[in-house]
Tab-separated table of C-alpha atoms and ligand atoms in Angstrom:
chain	number	residue	atom	x	y	z
A	21	MET	CA	7.969	3.239	28.434
A	22	ALA	CA	5.227	0.679	29.037
A	23	LYS	CA	2.773	0.586	26.162
A	24	ILE	CA	-0.656	1.794	27.223
A	25	GLN	CA	-3.421	-0.602	27.015
A	26	ALA	CA	-6.083	0.646	24.730
A	27	PRO	CA	-9.003	2.215	26.742
A	28	VAL	CA	-11.300	2.269	23.702
A	29	HIS	CA	-12.519	-0.464	21.362
A	30	LYS	CA	-13.293	-0.513	17.713
A	31	ASN	CA	-16.301	1.216	16.341
A	32	GLU	CA	-16.869	3.062	19.659
A	33	ILE	CA	-18.224	6.613	19.381
A	34	LEU	CA	-16.447	9.276	21.649
A	35	ASP	CA	-16.460	12.958	22.248
A	36	VAL	CA	-12.996	14.113	22.380
A	37	GLU	CA	-10.707	17.289	22.595
A	38	PHE	CA	-8.007	17.628	19.951
A	39	GLU	CA	-4.482	18.689	21.230
A	40	ASP	CA	-1.922	18.282	18.621
A	41	LEU	CA	-1.204	17.870	14.959
A	42	THR	CA	1.253	15.323	13.599
A	43	HIS	CA	3.457	16.074	10.426
A	44	GLU	CA	1.075	13.655	8.460
A	45	GLY	CA	-1.766	16.299	9.279
A	46	HIS	CA	-3.457	14.031	11.842
A	47	ALA	CA	-4.904	15.645	14.965
A	48	VAL	CA	-4.472	13.909	18.207
A	49	ALA	CA	-6.929	13.316	20.855
A	50	LYS	CA	-5.925	11.467	24.098
A	51	VAL	CA	-8.177	9.126	25.968
A	52	GLU	CA	-6.661	8.401	29.311
A	53	GLY	CA	-3.233	9.056	27.719
A	54	TYR	CA	-4.003	6.851	24.821
A	55	PRO	CA	-3.540	8.736	21.561
A	56	LEU	CA	-5.945	8.600	18.658
A	57	PHE	CA	-5.005	10.036	15.401
A	58	VAL	CA	-7.811	11.596	13.374
A	59	GLN	CA	-7.655	12.919	9.867
A	60	GLY	CA	-9.281	16.212	9.284
A	61	ALA	CA	-9.575	17.574	12.792
A	62	LEU	CA	-7.583	20.408	14.384
A	63	PRO	CA	-5.853	21.402	17.612
A	64	GLU	CA	-8.168	23.121	20.064
A	65	GLU	CA	-11.193	21.662	18.450
A	66	THR	CA	-13.714	19.355	20.126
A	67	GLY	CA	-15.571	16.654	18.128
A	68	ARG	CA	-17.099	13.301	17.853
A	69	ILE	CA	-15.204	10.461	16.388
A	70	GLN	CA	-15.754	6.903	15.760
A	71	VAL	CA	-12.667	4.536	16.549
A	72	THR	CA	-11.682	2.796	13.361
A	73	LYS	CA	-8.541	0.998	14.469
A	74	VAL	CA	-6.986	0.092	17.709
A	75	ASN	CA	-3.311	-0.797	17.904
A	76	LYS	CA	-1.202	-1.388	21.188
A	77	GLY	CA	0.024	2.100	21.709
A	78	TYR	CA	-2.215	4.109	19.649
A	79	GLY	CA	-5.180	4.071	17.474
A	80	PHE	CA	-7.029	5.860	14.620
A	81	GLY	CA	-10.552	7.513	14.571
A	82	ARG	CA	-12.774	9.134	11.725
A	83	LEU	CA	-14.121	12.552	12.488
A	84	MET	CA	-17.974	12.517	12.528
A	85	GLU	CA	-18.789	15.998	13.618
A	86	THR	CA	-16.852	19.167	14.841
A	87	THR	CA	-18.589	20.515	17.961
A	88	LYS	CA	-15.943	23.321	18.442
A	89	ARG	CA	-14.256	24.779	15.393
A	90	SER	CA	-10.723	26.218	15.327
A	91	PRO	CA	-10.410	29.791	14.153
A	92	TYR	CA	-7.894	28.333	11.553
A	93	ARG	CA	-10.380	25.936	9.950
A	94	VAL	CA	-11.454	26.626	6.408
A	95	ASP	CA	-14.260	25.017	4.590
A	96	VAL	CA	-13.065	22.875	1.640
A	97	PRO	CA	-15.262	20.429	-0.521
A	98	LYS	CA	-15.594	16.972	1.089
A	99	SER	CA	-13.519	15.424	-1.499
A	100	GLU	CA	-10.940	12.532	-1.753
A	101	MET	CA	-8.525	15.062	-3.395
A	102	HIS	CA	-8.733	17.294	-0.262
A	103	LYS	CA	-8.250	14.344	2.116
A	104	TYR	CA	-5.719	12.328	0.292
A	105	GLY	CA	-4.362	14.109	-2.855
A	106	GLY	CA	-1.367	15.402	-1.395
A	107	THR	CA	-3.246	18.192	0.391
A	108	GLN	CA	-3.832	16.747	3.700
A	109	LEU	CA	-3.801	20.232	5.385
A	110	SER	CA	-6.116	22.063	2.880
A	111	HIS	CA	-8.714	22.504	5.817
A	112	ILE	CA	-6.438	24.801	7.606
A	113	SER	CA	-6.049	28.351	6.581
A	114	TYR	CA	-2.640	29.137	5.133
A	115	GLU	CA	-1.804	31.356	7.945
A	116	GLY	CA	-2.843	28.524	10.319
A	117	GLN	CA	-0.505	26.006	8.479
A	118	LEU	CA	2.507	28.263	8.839
A	119	LYS	CA	1.701	28.564	12.719
A	120	PHE	CA	1.341	24.829	13.032
A	121	LYS	CA	4.711	24.248	11.197
A	122	GLU	CA	6.438	26.803	13.288
A	123	LYS	CA	5.159	25.213	16.438
A	124	GLN	CA	6.131	21.796	15.233
A	125	VAL	CA	9.713	22.928	14.865
A	126	ARG	CA	9.716	24.791	18.228
A	127	ASP	CA	8.445	21.728	19.908
A	128	VAL	CA	11.149	19.357	18.559
A	129	MET	CA	13.904	21.834	19.351
A	130	THR	CA	12.798	21.769	22.985
A	131	ARG	CA	11.826	18.049	23.268
A	132	ILE	CA	14.488	16.432	21.123
A	133	GLY	CA	17.367	19.024	20.923
A	134	LYS	CA	16.993	20.384	24.581
A	135	LEU	CA	17.301	23.729	22.748
A	136	GLY	CA	14.357	25.770	24.216
A	137	ASP	CA	16.252	29.106	23.759
A	138	VAL	CA	17.109	28.775	20.119
A	139	PRO	CA	15.512	31.446	17.958
A	140	VAL	CA	13.028	29.811	15.630
A	141	HIS	CA	11.708	32.440	13.146
A	142	PRO	CA	8.149	32.442	11.582
A	143	VAL	CA	7.871	30.140	8.687
A	144	LEU	CA	8.553	31.798	5.166
A	145	GLY	CA	5.499	30.969	3.435
A	146	MET	CA	4.250	31.418	-0.294
A	147	GLU	CA	2.171	34.340	-1.471
A	148	ASN	CA	0.090	31.712	-3.451
A	149	PRO	CA	0.364	28.469	-1.711
A	150	TRP	CA	-1.408	26.486	-4.577
A	151	HIS	CA	-0.183	24.955	-7.954
A	152	TYR	CA	3.482	25.043	-6.939
A	153	ARG	CA	4.710	21.529	-7.950
A	154	ASN	CA	6.816	21.416	-11.053
A	155	LYS	CA	6.613	17.616	-11.357
A	156	ALA	CA	4.106	14.877	-11.502
A	157	GLN	CA	4.415	11.080	-11.404
A	158	VAL	CA	0.970	9.729	-11.949
A	159	PRO	CA	-0.085	6.135	-11.932
A	160	VAL	CA	-2.161	4.720	-14.718
A	161	GLY	CA	-4.917	2.226	-14.316
A	162	GLU	CA	-8.216	1.111	-16.243
A	163	LYS	CA	-11.703	1.219	-15.278
A	164	ASN	CA	-14.582	0.238	-17.466
A	165	GLY	CA	-12.268	0.092	-20.453
A	166	GLN	CA	-11.000	3.591	-19.997
A	167	LEU	CA	-7.543	4.569	-18.565
A	168	ILE	CA	-7.586	6.316	-15.484
A	169	SER	CA	-4.978	8.255	-13.599
A	170	GLY	CA	-4.535	10.394	-10.515
A	171	PHE	CA	-3.274	9.285	-7.081
A	172	PHE	CA	-3.300	6.095	-4.924
A	173	LYS	CA	-5.864	6.069	-2.091
A	174	PRO	CA	-3.488	5.849	1.091
A	175	ARG	CA	-2.304	2.244	2.145
A	176	SER	CA	-4.084	0.923	-1.160
A	177	HIS	CA	-3.294	0.388	-4.842
A	178	GLU	CA	-6.658	1.775	-5.813
A	179	ILE	CA	-6.223	4.691	-8.156
A	180	ILE	CA	-8.593	7.783	-7.679
A	181	ASP	CA	-9.109	9.200	-11.186
A	182	THR	CA	-8.518	12.909	-11.172
A	183	ASN	CA	-7.303	15.578	-13.807
A	184	GLU	CA	-6.407	18.340	-11.530
A	185	SER	CA	-4.189	18.468	-8.599
A	186	LEU	CA	-4.346	21.419	-6.473
A	187	ILE	CA	-0.659	21.632	-5.675
A	188	GLN	CA	0.596	21.111	-9.358
A	189	ILE	CA	1.491	23.874	-11.726
A	190	ALA	CA	-1.317	24.220	-14.456
A	191	GLU	CA	0.993	23.128	-17.193
A	192	ILE	CA	1.692	19.950	-15.424
A	193	ASN	CA	-2.034	19.259	-14.817
A	194	GLU	CA	-2.600	19.981	-18.568
A	195	ALA	CA	0.210	17.764	-19.573
A	196	VAL	CA	-0.970	14.840	-17.646
A	197	GLN	CA	-4.601	15.044	-18.843
A	198	ALA	CA	-3.525	15.488	-22.369
A	199	VAL	CA	-1.278	12.489	-22.233
A	200	LYS	CA	-3.977	10.313	-20.611
A	201	GLU	CA	-6.686	11.526	-23.190
A	202	ILE	CA	-4.226	10.638	-26.112
A	203	CYS	CA	-3.270	7.250	-24.811
A	204	ASN	CA	-7.134	6.658	-24.476
A	205	GLU	CA	-7.471	7.582	-28.024
A	206	LEU	CA	-4.790	5.369	-29.274
A	207	HIS	CA	-6.186	2.501	-26.962
A	208	ILE	CA	-2.895	2.046	-25.168
A	209	GLN	CA	-3.369	-0.529	-22.406
A	210	ALA	CA	-2.652	0.337	-18.780
A	211	TYR	CA	-0.334	-1.810	-16.808
A	212	ASP	CA	-1.849	-4.354	-14.618
A	213	GLU	CA	0.028	-4.551	-11.381
A	214	THR	CA	-1.420	-7.743	-10.201
A	215	ALA	CA	-0.840	-9.760	-13.334
A	216	HIS	CA	2.246	-7.877	-14.312
A	217	LYS	CA	0.895	-7.553	-17.718
A	218	GLY	CA	-0.190	-4.482	-19.905
A	219	THR	CA	1.726	-1.318	-21.067
A	220	LEU	CA	1.441	2.005	-19.561
A	221	ARG	CA	2.513	2.431	-15.847
A	222	HIS	CA	3.055	5.973	-15.231
A	223	ILE	CA	2.673	9.291	-16.996
A	224	VAL	CA	5.571	11.792	-15.752
A	225	ALA	CA	5.516	15.512	-16.491
A	226	ARG	CA	8.212	18.006	-15.407
A	227	TYR	CA	8.245	21.593	-16.072
A	228	GLY	CA	10.992	24.472	-15.912
A	229	LYS	CA	8.939	27.339	-14.558
A	230	ALA	CA	11.636	29.843	-15.363
A	231	THR	CA	11.983	28.693	-18.970
A	232	GLY	CA	8.575	27.290	-19.844
A	233	GLU	CA	10.070	24.082	-21.106
A	234	LEU	CA	7.963	20.876	-20.575
A	235	MET	CA	8.958	17.240	-20.490
A	236	VAL	CA	6.686	14.328	-20.899
A	237	VAL	CA	7.900	10.843	-19.714
A	238	ILE	CA	5.909	7.702	-20.688
A	239	VAL	CA	6.765	4.970	-18.421
A	240	THR	CA	5.823	1.422	-19.691
A	241	ARG	CA	6.505	-2.194	-18.827
A	242	SER	CA	7.280	-3.249	-22.227
A	243	SER	CA	10.166	-2.106	-24.067
A	244	LYS	CA	7.863	-1.699	-27.234
A	245	LEU	CA	5.685	1.355	-27.194
A	246	PRO	CA	2.636	0.792	-29.350
A	247	GLN	CA	1.772	3.708	-31.883
A	248	GLN	CA	4.805	5.560	-30.945
A	249	GLU	CA	4.665	7.915	-33.973
A	250	GLN	CA	1.104	8.862	-33.481
A	251	LEU	CA	1.587	9.414	-29.741
A	252	VAL	CA	4.496	11.734	-30.350
A	253	GLU	CA	2.604	13.681	-33.011
A	254	LYS	CA	-0.486	14.106	-30.856
A	255	ILE	CA	1.643	15.262	-27.770
A	256	VAL	CA	3.576	17.642	-29.753
A	257	ASN	CA	0.425	19.150	-31.320
A	258	ARG	CA	-1.511	19.347	-28.190
A	259	LEU	CA	1.228	20.594	-25.835
A	260	PRO	CA	3.089	23.502	-27.512
A	261	LYS	CA	5.455	23.922	-24.504
A	262	VAL	CA	6.796	20.259	-24.652
A	263	LYS	CA	10.566	20.202	-25.423
A	264	SER	CA	11.364	16.780	-24.537
A	265	ILE	CA	9.432	13.325	-24.818
A	266	VAL	CA	10.897	10.361	-23.276
A	267	HIS	CA	10.112	6.746	-23.104
A	268	ASN	CA	11.207	5.052	-19.783
A	269	ILE	CA	11.159	1.261	-19.597
A	270	ASN	CA	10.302	-0.441	-16.301
A	271	SER	CA	9.879	-4.142	-16.646
A	272	LYS	CA	10.156	-4.955	-13.161
A	273	ARG	CA	7.613	-5.738	-10.357
A	274	THR	CA	8.318	-2.945	-8.129
A	275	ASN	CA	6.950	0.319	-6.716
A	276	VAL	CA	9.661	2.352	-7.847
A	277	ILE	CA	8.329	4.611	-10.793
A	278	MET	CA	11.069	4.656	-13.431
A	279	GLY	CA	13.342	1.936	-14.874
A	280	GLU	CA	16.981	2.227	-15.861
A	281	GLU	CA	16.345	2.519	-19.657
A	282	ASN	CA	15.350	6.051	-21.281
A	283	ARG	CA	14.797	6.525	-24.941
A	284	VAL	CA	14.410	10.086	-26.309
A	285	LEU	CA	11.324	9.767	-28.542
A	286	TRP	CA	11.257	13.497	-29.578
A	287	GLY	CA	13.210	16.780	-28.802
A	288	GLU	CA	16.015	17.247	-26.149
A	289	PRO	CA	16.950	14.716	-23.599
A	290	VAL	CA	16.748	17.426	-20.923
A	291	ILE	CA	14.633	20.557	-19.977
A	292	HIS	CA	16.169	23.584	-18.178
A	293	ASP	CA	15.170	25.733	-15.299
A	294	TYR	CA	16.787	28.512	-13.333
A	295	ILE	CA	17.133	28.973	-9.708
A	296	GLY	CA	18.104	32.497	-9.221
A	297	ASP	CA	21.005	32.917	-11.995
A	298	ILE	CA	21.985	29.450	-12.114
A	299	LYS	CA	20.641	27.317	-14.888
A	300	PHE	CA	19.873	23.504	-14.425
A	301	ALA	CA	19.592	20.836	-16.999
A	302	ILE	CA	16.977	18.192	-15.872
A	303	SER	CA	16.661	14.846	-17.513
A	304	ALA	CA	13.940	12.311	-16.790
A	305	ARG	CA	15.509	10.742	-13.889
A	306	SER	CA	17.409	13.622	-12.292
A	307	PHE	CA	16.538	14.704	-8.663
A	308	TYR	CA	15.406	18.342	-8.698
A	309	GLN	CA	13.612	20.386	-6.083
A	310	VAL	CA	9.678	20.273	-6.669
A	311	ASN	CA	8.877	23.821	-5.626
A	312	PRO	CA	11.184	26.134	-7.410
A	313	ASP	CA	9.944	29.467	-5.903
A	314	GLN	CA	10.707	28.298	-2.319
A	315	THR	CA	13.902	26.635	-3.197
A	316	LYS	CA	15.264	29.974	-4.229
A	317	VAL	CA	13.989	31.332	-0.940
A	318	LEU	CA	15.642	28.430	1.001
A	319	TYR	CA	18.974	28.687	-0.831
A	320	GLU	CA	19.172	32.433	-0.401
A	321	LYS	CA	18.694	31.836	3.227
A	322	ALA	CA	21.550	29.123	3.168
A	323	LEU	CA	23.702	31.690	1.293
A	324	GLU	CA	22.984	34.417	3.814
A	325	TYR	CA	23.749	32.136	6.769
A	326	ALA	CA	27.151	30.865	5.054
A	327	GLY	CA	28.102	34.622	5.148
A	328	LEU	CA	30.606	34.232	2.507
A	329	SER	CA	33.079	36.988	1.562
A	330	GLY	CA	34.943	35.286	-1.504
A	331	ASP	CA	37.815	33.706	0.400
A	332	GLU	CA	36.214	30.606	1.980
A	333	THR	CA	36.501	27.106	1.279
A	334	VAL	CA	33.138	25.455	1.413
A	335	ILE	CA	32.032	21.846	1.615
A	336	ASP	CA	28.469	20.916	0.474
A	337	ALA	CA	27.768	17.392	1.852
A	338	TYR	CA	24.597	15.505	0.408
A	339	CYS	CA	24.940	18.055	-2.593
A	340	GLY	CA	22.416	16.063	-5.052
A	341	ILE	CA	22.863	17.538	-8.468
A	342	GLY	CA	25.046	20.558	-6.929
A	343	THR	CA	22.101	23.059	-6.665
A	344	ILE	CA	23.433	24.507	-3.220
A	345	SER	CA	27.139	24.045	-4.408
A	346	LEU	CA	26.597	26.078	-7.470
A	347	PHE	CA	24.563	28.707	-5.554
A	348	LEU	CA	27.499	29.102	-2.911
A	349	ALA	CA	30.334	28.965	-5.577
A	350	GLN	CA	29.318	32.403	-6.825
A	351	GLN	CA	30.512	33.840	-3.467
A	352	ALA	CA	33.171	31.261	-2.392
A	353	LYS	CA	36.778	30.676	-3.150
A	354	LYS	CA	36.255	26.847	-3.675
A	355	VAL	CA	33.412	24.561	-2.996
A	356	TYR	CA	33.544	20.824	-2.627
A	357	GLY	CA	30.445	18.708	-3.063
A	358	VAL	CA	29.847	15.255	-2.153
A	359	GLU	CA	26.859	12.907	-2.849
A	360	ILE	CA	26.106	9.131	-2.828
A	361	VAL	CA	24.333	8.830	-6.149
A	362	PRO	CA	26.696	8.632	-9.124
A	363	GLN	CA	24.268	9.956	-11.569
A	364	ALA	CA	23.560	13.138	-9.546
A	365	ILE	CA	27.398	13.800	-9.467
A	366	GLU	CA	27.402	13.624	-13.274
A	367	ASP	CA	24.519	15.948	-13.370
A	368	ALA	CA	26.338	18.275	-10.867
A	369	LYS	CA	29.469	18.488	-13.120
A	370	GLN	CA	27.418	19.115	-16.150
A	371	ASN	CA	25.425	21.930	-14.296
A	372	ALA	CA	28.814	23.502	-13.416
A	373	GLU	CA	30.092	23.576	-16.960
A	374	LEU	CA	26.687	24.952	-18.189
A	375	ASN	CA	27.026	27.819	-15.959
A	376	GLY	CA	30.873	28.273	-16.573
A	377	ILE	CA	31.534	27.786	-12.815
A	378	THR	CA	35.025	26.444	-12.350
A	379	ASN	CA	35.507	26.752	-8.608
A	380	VAL	CA	33.802	23.630	-7.636
A	381	GLU	CA	34.739	19.924	-7.323
A	382	PHE	CA	32.321	16.891	-7.045
A	383	GLU	CA	33.033	13.476	-5.609
A	384	VAL	CA	30.809	10.538	-5.380
A	385	GLY	CA	30.544	8.779	-1.991
A	386	GLU	CA	29.209	8.734	1.417
A	387	ALA	CA	29.616	12.174	3.152
A	388	GLU	CA	30.702	10.433	6.344
A	389	THR	CA	33.611	8.612	4.330
A	390	VAL	CA	34.615	11.204	1.939
A	391	ILE	CA	34.864	14.278	4.151
A	392	PRO	CA	37.235	12.578	6.684
A	393	ASN	CA	39.412	11.802	3.827
A	394	TRP	CA	39.267	15.152	2.533
A	395	TYR	CA	40.174	16.297	6.043
A	396	LYS	CA	43.269	13.975	6.060
A	397	GLN	CA	44.376	15.287	2.862
A	398	GLY	CA	44.334	18.883	4.242
A	399	ILE	CA	40.986	20.172	2.795
A	400	LYS	CA	39.564	22.090	5.536
A	401	ALA	CA	36.134	23.962	5.317
A	402	ASP	CA	35.605	27.381	6.556
A	403	VAL	CA	31.721	26.904	5.907
A	404	LEU	CA	30.335	23.465	5.836
A	405	VAL	CA	26.651	22.940	4.400
A	406	VAL	CA	24.770	19.658	5.087
A	407	ASP	CA	21.338	19.007	3.464
A	408	PRO	CA	20.733	15.200	4.369
A	409	PRO	CA	17.766	13.012	3.659
A	410	ARG	CA	15.136	12.531	6.385
A	411	LYS	CA	17.245	10.313	8.680
A	412	GLY	CA	19.671	13.272	9.122
A	413	CYS	CA	23.493	13.318	9.437
A	414	ASP	CA	25.512	10.260	10.158
A	415	GLU	CA	27.315	10.482	13.412
A	416	ALA	CA	30.689	9.968	11.913
A	417	LEU	CA	30.203	13.041	9.848
A	418	LEU	CA	29.135	15.139	12.927
A	419	GLN	CA	32.268	14.015	14.728
A	420	THR	CA	34.326	15.053	11.561
A	421	ILE	CA	32.690	18.495	11.703
A	422	ILE	CA	33.469	18.811	15.449
A	423	ASP	CA	37.055	17.738	14.618
A	424	MET	CA	37.602	20.008	11.508
A	425	LYS	CA	35.966	23.114	13.284
A	426	PRO	CA	34.620	25.041	10.331
A	427	LYS	CA	33.570	28.353	11.596
A	428	LYS	CA	30.073	28.007	10.436
A	429	VAL	CA	27.805	25.021	9.650
A	430	VAL	CA	24.528	25.541	7.580
A	431	TYR	CA	22.097	22.804	8.170
A	432	VAL	CA	19.289	22.334	5.603
A	433	SER	CA	16.711	19.729	6.928
A	434	CYS	CA	13.529	18.131	5.750
A	435	ASN	CA	13.028	16.574	9.089
A	436	PRO	CA	12.835	18.890	12.157
A	437	GLY	CA	13.179	15.766	14.546
A	438	THR	CA	16.545	14.814	13.283
A	439	LEU	CA	17.736	18.298	12.826
A	440	ALA	CA	17.037	18.863	16.487
A	441	ARG	CA	18.813	15.598	17.427
A	442	ASP	CA	22.031	16.618	15.210
A	443	LEU	CA	22.070	20.239	16.740
A	444	ARG	CA	22.353	18.783	20.058
A	445	ILE	CA	25.437	16.696	18.949
A	446	LEU	CA	27.013	19.775	17.527
A	447	GLU	CA	26.249	21.830	20.496
A	448	ASP	CA	27.706	19.226	22.774
A	449	GLY	CA	30.862	19.494	20.445
A	450	GLY	CA	31.522	23.238	20.811
A	451	TYR	CA	28.981	24.769	18.366
A	452	GLU	CA	26.032	27.179	19.113
A	453	THR	CA	22.782	27.166	17.044
A	454	ALA	CA	22.386	30.891	16.198
A	455	GLU	CA	18.883	30.562	14.553
A	456	VAL	CA	16.477	28.331	12.794
A	457	GLN	CA	14.471	29.541	9.728
A	458	PRO	CA	11.745	27.154	8.678
A	459	VAL	CA	10.733	27.458	4.859
A	460	ASP	CA	7.447	26.160	3.570
A	461	MET	CA	8.469	24.146	0.642
A	462	PHE	CA	5.175	22.017	0.530
A	463	PRO	CA	2.223	23.968	1.345
A	464	MET	CA	-0.997	21.850	2.082
A	465	THR	CA	1.266	19.075	3.291
A	466	GLY	CA	2.484	18.524	6.852
A	467	HIS	CA	6.190	18.858	5.658
A	468	VAL	CA	8.451	21.530	6.665
A	469	GLU	CA	11.945	22.350	5.587
A	470	CYS	CA	14.365	24.298	7.842
A	471	VAL	CA	17.747	26.032	7.250
A	472	SER	CA	19.775	26.798	10.447
A	473	GLN	CA	22.957	28.670	11.117
A	474	ILE	CA	25.328	27.029	13.703
A	475	VAL	CA	28.448	28.839	14.684
A	476	LEU	CA	31.689	27.620	16.332
A	477	LYS	CA	31.984	29.045	19.929
A	478	ASN	CA	34.965	30.971	21.049
A	479	SER	CA	36.213	31.538	17.329
B	286	SAH	N1	21.277	19.445	-1.708
B	286	SAH	C1	20.553	18.888	-2.607
B	286	SAH	C2	19.995	17.397	-2.452
B	286	SAH	C3	19.457	17.200	-1.073
B	286	SAH	S1	18.756	15.598	-0.807
B	286	SAH	C4	19.501	19.751	-3.156
B	286	SAH	O1	19.056	20.708	-2.415
B	286	SAH	O2	18.890	19.683	-4.336
B	286	SAH	C5	19.637	14.689	-0.072
B	286	SAH	C6	20.844	14.001	-0.909
B	286	SAH	O3	21.616	13.282	-0.044
B	286	SAH	C7	20.080	13.145	-1.891
B	286	SAH	O4	20.610	13.350	-3.026
B	286	SAH	C8	20.837	11.666	-1.390
B	286	SAH	O5	21.150	10.767	-2.712
B	286	SAH	C9	22.028	12.129	-0.740
B	286	SAH	N2	22.623	11.198	0.064
B	286	SAH	C10	22.046	10.295	0.961
B	286	SAH	N3	22.747	9.630	1.833
B	286	SAH	C11	24.108	10.129	1.684
B	286	SAH	C12	25.344	9.926	2.331
B	286	SAH	N4	25.466	9.018	3.214
B	286	SAH	N5	26.296	10.682	1.597
B	286	SAH	C13	26.232	11.412	0.766
B	286	SAH	N6	25.054	11.650	0.177
B	286	SAH	C14	24.035	11.085	0.615
């Protein structure tokens, strides 16, 4: 498709009509077919904007005034937190957010998957869509000789100093604030990214909502942690829920938050949490879903779609620390999990042991390599679950599914676009998408998770 020459110029002021909302929460206005992305506006609104950036095929604008309001608009304080602090959709009522997410899923099913008829259910949302995250990773900087921490302004390395995130669990906000204050009291230096000097890089807090166990991770550049004893003592005194204090060393020039080396400074190396009846041990670096309430909703739906009777062999591809595998193992004969990160598989095995679950086997490797090997060895799934990263399933894996012919495929996806693409491939290979259930794992953000049931035709 030929790129449209921009019909607008920088700083131009325009009156526009907004049509759509992207998953980043930008509204889209079209000028002679040229899309302009505008933060803070909503579909079906009209407004006045100033063009801020003009690229070849698209541009950006700043909302100056709304001239027609969407019924879903809610008033929020004009703050950087509402604009950037992980709450890009906070100007939309929660009901409106769920509607927009449902529409987003429907649109890609039709446009990308050519699946206009597939039933897409209304999004399963939260009763209280605030303060749901069980984890924070907060960058630390310095301003006027004081430590500051909060979030990066988008596309910059400027830290906005905040103590309260609207989407983090209260215990997490308290923990981050307390650790920041303590480090200030002890005059611990912040890490300076440009000079690659200084000490404190990030404060990380994780919380097991079902157990009330708190973990604090102090990430530093240097392997020495100044005033370690006082630091630990103050944290333990000020945060009674803390069960684990870990020092993580990250001496590299990198955007990656944690380094390889962990030292337990106090307490346990892990905290625990439950999803349903399954207990999980969470270490400083393990992957764990950030919204525990909605994770349960998502996994219960996956279990329902798997429709297990106790006799089935199940494969869980992209299994992470075995969360879905262990959930399914309660109702299956045998579950095989595969995952590319070796540490995650270690965690998965330990979690199986922690719960006394013995009908699971985990293997490290690429799903698209390991599952064809299993198939050659005679392991054939009745139900196959996939939960890939944003880029979706590898084609080789989809082809193996088509050859193996499990009766059901349960597809958990954090990207509706690649889900729709992969559903089309499965449909062309003899499957039918029975239903798609979006689940709101990340209220106030544009992200939407889906679980869908796909059945083998003529089986
Ligand atoms: N099902 C898990 C994790 C899902 S996230 C849960 O619900 O917690 C997706 C996972 O896929 C990540 O753990 C990532 O490490 C893994 N992954 C990415 N590419 C992979 C591949 N080619 N083969 C197997 N696992 C992969």
